[in-house]
Short mmCIF file of the C-alpha atoms (twelve columns), coordinates in Angstrom:
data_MODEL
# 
_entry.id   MODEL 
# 
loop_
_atom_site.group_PDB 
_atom_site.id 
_atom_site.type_symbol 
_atom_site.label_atom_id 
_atom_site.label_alt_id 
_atom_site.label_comp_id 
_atom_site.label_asym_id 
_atom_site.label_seq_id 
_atom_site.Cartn_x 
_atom_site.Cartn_y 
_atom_site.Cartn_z 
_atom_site.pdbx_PDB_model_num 
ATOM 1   C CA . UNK A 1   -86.546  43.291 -11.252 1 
ATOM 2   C CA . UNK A 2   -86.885  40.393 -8.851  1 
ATOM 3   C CA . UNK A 3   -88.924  39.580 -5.998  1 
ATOM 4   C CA . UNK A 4   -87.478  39.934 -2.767  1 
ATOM 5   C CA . UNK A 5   -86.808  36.689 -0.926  1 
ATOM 6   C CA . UNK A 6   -89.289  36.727 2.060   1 
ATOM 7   C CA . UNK A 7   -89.106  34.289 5.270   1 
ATOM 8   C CA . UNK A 8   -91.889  31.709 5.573   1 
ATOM 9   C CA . UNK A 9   -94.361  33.315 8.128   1 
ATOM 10  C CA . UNK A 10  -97.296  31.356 9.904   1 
ATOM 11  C CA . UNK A 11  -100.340 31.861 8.305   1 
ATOM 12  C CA . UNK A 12  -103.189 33.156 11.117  1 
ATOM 13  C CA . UNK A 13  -105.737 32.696 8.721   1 
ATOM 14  C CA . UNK A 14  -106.474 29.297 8.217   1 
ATOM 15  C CA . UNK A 15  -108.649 29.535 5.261   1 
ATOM 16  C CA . UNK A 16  -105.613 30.988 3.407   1 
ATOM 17  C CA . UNK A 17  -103.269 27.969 4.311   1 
ATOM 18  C CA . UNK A 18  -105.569 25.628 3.137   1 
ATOM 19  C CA . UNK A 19  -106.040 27.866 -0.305  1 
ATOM 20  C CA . UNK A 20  -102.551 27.396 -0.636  1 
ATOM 21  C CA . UNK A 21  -101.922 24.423 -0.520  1 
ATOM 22  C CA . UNK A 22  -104.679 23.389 -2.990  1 
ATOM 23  C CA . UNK A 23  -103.145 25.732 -5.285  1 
ATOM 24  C CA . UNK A 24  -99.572  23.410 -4.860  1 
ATOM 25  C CA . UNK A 25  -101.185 20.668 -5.563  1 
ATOM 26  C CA . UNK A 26  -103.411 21.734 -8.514  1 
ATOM 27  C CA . UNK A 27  -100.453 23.306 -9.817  1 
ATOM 28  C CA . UNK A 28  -98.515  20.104 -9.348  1 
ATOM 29  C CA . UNK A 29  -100.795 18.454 -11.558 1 
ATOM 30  C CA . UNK A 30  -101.210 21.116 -14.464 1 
ATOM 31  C CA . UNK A 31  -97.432  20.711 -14.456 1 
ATOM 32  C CA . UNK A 32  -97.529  16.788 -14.621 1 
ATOM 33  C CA . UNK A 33  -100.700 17.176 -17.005 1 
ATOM 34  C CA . UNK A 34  -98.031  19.397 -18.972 1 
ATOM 35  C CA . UNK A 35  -95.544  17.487 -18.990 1 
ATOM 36  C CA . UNK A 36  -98.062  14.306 -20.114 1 
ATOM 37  C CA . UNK A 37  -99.306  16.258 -23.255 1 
ATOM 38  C CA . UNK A 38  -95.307  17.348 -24.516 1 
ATOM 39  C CA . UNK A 39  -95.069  13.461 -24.642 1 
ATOM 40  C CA . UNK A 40  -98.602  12.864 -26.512 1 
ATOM 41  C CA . UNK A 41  -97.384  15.878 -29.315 1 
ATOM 42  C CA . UNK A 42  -94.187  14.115 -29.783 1 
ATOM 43  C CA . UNK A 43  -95.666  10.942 -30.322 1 
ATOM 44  C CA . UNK A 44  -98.341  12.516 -32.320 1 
ATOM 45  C CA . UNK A 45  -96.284  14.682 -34.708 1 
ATOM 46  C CA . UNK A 46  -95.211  11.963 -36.660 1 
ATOM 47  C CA . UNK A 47  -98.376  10.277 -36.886 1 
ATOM 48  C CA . UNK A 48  -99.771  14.037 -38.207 1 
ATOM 49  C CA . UNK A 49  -97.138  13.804 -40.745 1 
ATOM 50  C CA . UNK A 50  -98.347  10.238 -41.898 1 
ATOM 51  C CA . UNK A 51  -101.770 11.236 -42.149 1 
ATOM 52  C CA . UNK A 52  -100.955 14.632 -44.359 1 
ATOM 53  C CA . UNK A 53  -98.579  12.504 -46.444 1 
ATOM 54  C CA . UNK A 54  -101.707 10.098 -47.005 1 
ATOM 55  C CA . UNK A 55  -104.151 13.011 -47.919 1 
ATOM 56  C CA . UNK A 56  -101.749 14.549 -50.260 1 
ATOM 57  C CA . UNK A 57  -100.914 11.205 -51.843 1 
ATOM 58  C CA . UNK A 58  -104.579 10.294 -52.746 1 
ATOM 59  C CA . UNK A 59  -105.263 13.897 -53.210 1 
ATOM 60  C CA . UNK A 60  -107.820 14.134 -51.012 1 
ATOM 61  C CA . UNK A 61  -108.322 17.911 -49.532 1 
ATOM 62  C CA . UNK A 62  -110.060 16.878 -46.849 1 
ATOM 63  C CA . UNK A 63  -111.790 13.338 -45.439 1 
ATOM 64  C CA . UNK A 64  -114.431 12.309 -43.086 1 
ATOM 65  C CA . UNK A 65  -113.589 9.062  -40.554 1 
ATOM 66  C CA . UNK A 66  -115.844 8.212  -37.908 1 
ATOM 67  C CA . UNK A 67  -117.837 11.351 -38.062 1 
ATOM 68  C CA . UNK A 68  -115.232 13.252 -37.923 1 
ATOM 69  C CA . UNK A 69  -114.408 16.127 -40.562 1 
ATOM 70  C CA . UNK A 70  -109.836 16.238 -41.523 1 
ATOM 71  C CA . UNK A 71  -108.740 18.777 -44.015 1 
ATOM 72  C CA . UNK A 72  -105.524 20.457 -45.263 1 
ATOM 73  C CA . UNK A 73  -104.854 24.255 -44.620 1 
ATOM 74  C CA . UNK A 74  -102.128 25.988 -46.369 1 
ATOM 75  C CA . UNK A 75  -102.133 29.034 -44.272 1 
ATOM 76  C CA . UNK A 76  -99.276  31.608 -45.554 1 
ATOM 77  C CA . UNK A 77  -97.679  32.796 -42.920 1 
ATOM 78  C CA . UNK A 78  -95.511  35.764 -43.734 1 
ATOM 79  C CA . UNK A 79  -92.025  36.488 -42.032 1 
ATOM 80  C CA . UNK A 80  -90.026  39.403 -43.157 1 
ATOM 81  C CA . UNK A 81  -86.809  39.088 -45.086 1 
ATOM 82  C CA . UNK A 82  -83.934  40.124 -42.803 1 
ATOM 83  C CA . UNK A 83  -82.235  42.103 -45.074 1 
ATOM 84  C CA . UNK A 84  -85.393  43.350 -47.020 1 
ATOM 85  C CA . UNK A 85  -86.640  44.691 -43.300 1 
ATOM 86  C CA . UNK A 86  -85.604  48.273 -44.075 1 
ATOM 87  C CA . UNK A 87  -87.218  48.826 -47.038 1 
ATOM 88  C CA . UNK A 88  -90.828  46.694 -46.026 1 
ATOM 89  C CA . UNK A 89  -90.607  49.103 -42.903 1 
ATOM 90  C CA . UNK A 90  -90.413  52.137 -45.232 1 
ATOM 91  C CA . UNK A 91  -92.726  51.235 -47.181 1 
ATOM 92  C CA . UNK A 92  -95.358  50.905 -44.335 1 
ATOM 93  C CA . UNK A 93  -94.702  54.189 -43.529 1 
ATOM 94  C CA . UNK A 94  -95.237  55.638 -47.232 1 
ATOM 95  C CA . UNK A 95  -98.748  53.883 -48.041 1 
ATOM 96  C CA . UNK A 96  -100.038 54.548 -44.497 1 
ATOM 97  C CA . UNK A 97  -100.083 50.804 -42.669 1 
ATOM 98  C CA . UNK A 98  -97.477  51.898 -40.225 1 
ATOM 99  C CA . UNK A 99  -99.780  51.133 -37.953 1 
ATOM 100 C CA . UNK A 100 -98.696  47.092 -37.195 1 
ATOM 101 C CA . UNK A 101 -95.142  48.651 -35.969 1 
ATOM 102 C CA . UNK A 102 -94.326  49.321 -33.100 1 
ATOM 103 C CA . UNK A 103 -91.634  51.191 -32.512 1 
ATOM 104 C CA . UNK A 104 -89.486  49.221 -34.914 1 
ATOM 105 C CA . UNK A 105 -91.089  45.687 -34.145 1 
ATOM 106 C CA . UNK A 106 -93.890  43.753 -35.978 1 
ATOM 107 C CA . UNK A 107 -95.628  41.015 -34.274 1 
ATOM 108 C CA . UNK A 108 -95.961  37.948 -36.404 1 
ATOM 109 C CA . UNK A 109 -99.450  37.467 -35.725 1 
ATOM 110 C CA . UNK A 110 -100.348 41.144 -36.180 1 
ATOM 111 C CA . UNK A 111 -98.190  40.948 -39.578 1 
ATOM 112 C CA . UNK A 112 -100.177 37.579 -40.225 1 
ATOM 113 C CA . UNK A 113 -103.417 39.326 -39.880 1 
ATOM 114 C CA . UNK A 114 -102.100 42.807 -41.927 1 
ATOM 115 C CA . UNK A 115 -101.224 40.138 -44.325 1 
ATOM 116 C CA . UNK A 116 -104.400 38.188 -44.897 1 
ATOM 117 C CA . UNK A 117 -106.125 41.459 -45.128 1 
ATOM 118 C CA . UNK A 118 -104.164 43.035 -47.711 1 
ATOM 119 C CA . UNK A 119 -105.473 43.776 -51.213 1 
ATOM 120 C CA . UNK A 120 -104.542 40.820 -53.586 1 
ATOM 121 C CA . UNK A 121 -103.070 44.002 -56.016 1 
ATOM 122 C CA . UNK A 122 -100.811 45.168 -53.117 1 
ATOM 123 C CA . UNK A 123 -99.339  41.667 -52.447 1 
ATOM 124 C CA . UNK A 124 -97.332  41.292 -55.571 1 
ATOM 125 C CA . UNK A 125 -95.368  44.762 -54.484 1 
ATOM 126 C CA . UNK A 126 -94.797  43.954 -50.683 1 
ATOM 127 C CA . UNK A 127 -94.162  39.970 -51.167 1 
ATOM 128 C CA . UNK A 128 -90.546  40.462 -52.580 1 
ATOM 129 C CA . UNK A 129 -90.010  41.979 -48.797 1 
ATOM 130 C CA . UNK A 130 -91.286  38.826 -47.296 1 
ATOM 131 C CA . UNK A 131 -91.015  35.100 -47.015 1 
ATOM 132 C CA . UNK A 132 -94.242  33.491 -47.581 1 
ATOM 133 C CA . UNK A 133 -94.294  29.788 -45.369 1 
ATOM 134 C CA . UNK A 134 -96.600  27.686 -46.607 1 
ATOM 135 C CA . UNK A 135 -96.502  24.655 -44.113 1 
ATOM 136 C CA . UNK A 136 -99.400  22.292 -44.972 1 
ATOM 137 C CA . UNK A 137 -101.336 22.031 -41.628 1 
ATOM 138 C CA . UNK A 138 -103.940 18.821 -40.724 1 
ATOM 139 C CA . UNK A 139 -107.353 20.692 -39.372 1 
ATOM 140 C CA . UNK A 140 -110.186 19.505 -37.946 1 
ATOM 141 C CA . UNK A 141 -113.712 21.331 -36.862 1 
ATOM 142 C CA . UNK A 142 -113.633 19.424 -33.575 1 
ATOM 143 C CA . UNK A 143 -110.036 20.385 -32.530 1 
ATOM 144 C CA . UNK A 144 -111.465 24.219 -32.559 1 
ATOM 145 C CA . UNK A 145 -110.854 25.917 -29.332 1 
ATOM 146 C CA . UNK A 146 -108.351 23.279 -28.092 1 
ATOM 147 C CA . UNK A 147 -104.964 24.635 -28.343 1 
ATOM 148 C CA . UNK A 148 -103.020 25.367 -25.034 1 
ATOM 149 C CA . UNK A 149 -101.401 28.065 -24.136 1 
ATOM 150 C CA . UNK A 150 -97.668  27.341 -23.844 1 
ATOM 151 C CA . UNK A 151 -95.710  28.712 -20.596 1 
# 
């Protein structure tokens, strides 16, 4: 559904002109701020990479620089196995933790969460389904809270 081309009107209400066009220019800049940050994580990434190759070279786990806490995370993200997505599905349904599909679609953070709650026993049976990532990640306290939301 689309919305329906409308033609520009003149605004009676002042207050709601000017409202507007703050919000085109605040906008402007989130976009330009936007754009600004893509640039940093590209530049960044690399860097990232460095640092983790570092850590795991001196086998270090984590390190404290200038106050600041970095550590490793290996967090096991689960995907499931294309051809094994049949069977994982089925066997949601038989031990009662159909509840993370719905209809037949699994979110990969709700299936990340199902995951890290799962009995360590149980894992050995289901894990054959899935494919465990285990992408070493560079963490730090202070970055808490500061992801942005992509668009």
């Amino acid at each position: 559904m689309s919305t329906p081309e409308l033609p520009d009107a003149p605004i009676a209400d002042p207050s709601l002109s000017d409202l507007l066009n703050q919000y085109a220019v605040m906008r402007a800049a989130k976009d330009e701020a936007e754009r600004a940050l893509d640039e940093i994580d590209e530049k960044l990434a690399p860097i990232k990479k460095a640092v983790i190759d570092a850590m795991i070279a001196a086998e270090f786990q984590r390190v404290s620089h200038n106050g600041r806490l970095y550590y490793l995370s290996v967090p096991g993200r689960p995907s499931i196995v294309p051809e094994k997505r049949p069977d994982f599905i089925q066997w949601l349904r038989e031990n009662g933790e159909d509840g993370i599909i719905t209809p037949d679609y699994i979110n990969a953070n709700t299936l990340w969460g199902w995951w890290n709650r799962l009995d360590e026993d149980v894992k050995p049976v289901v894990e054959p389904m899935l494919k465990i990532s285990e992408e070493i990640e560079l963490k730090s306290p202070a970055d808490n809270g500061r992801k942005r939301k992509k668009r």
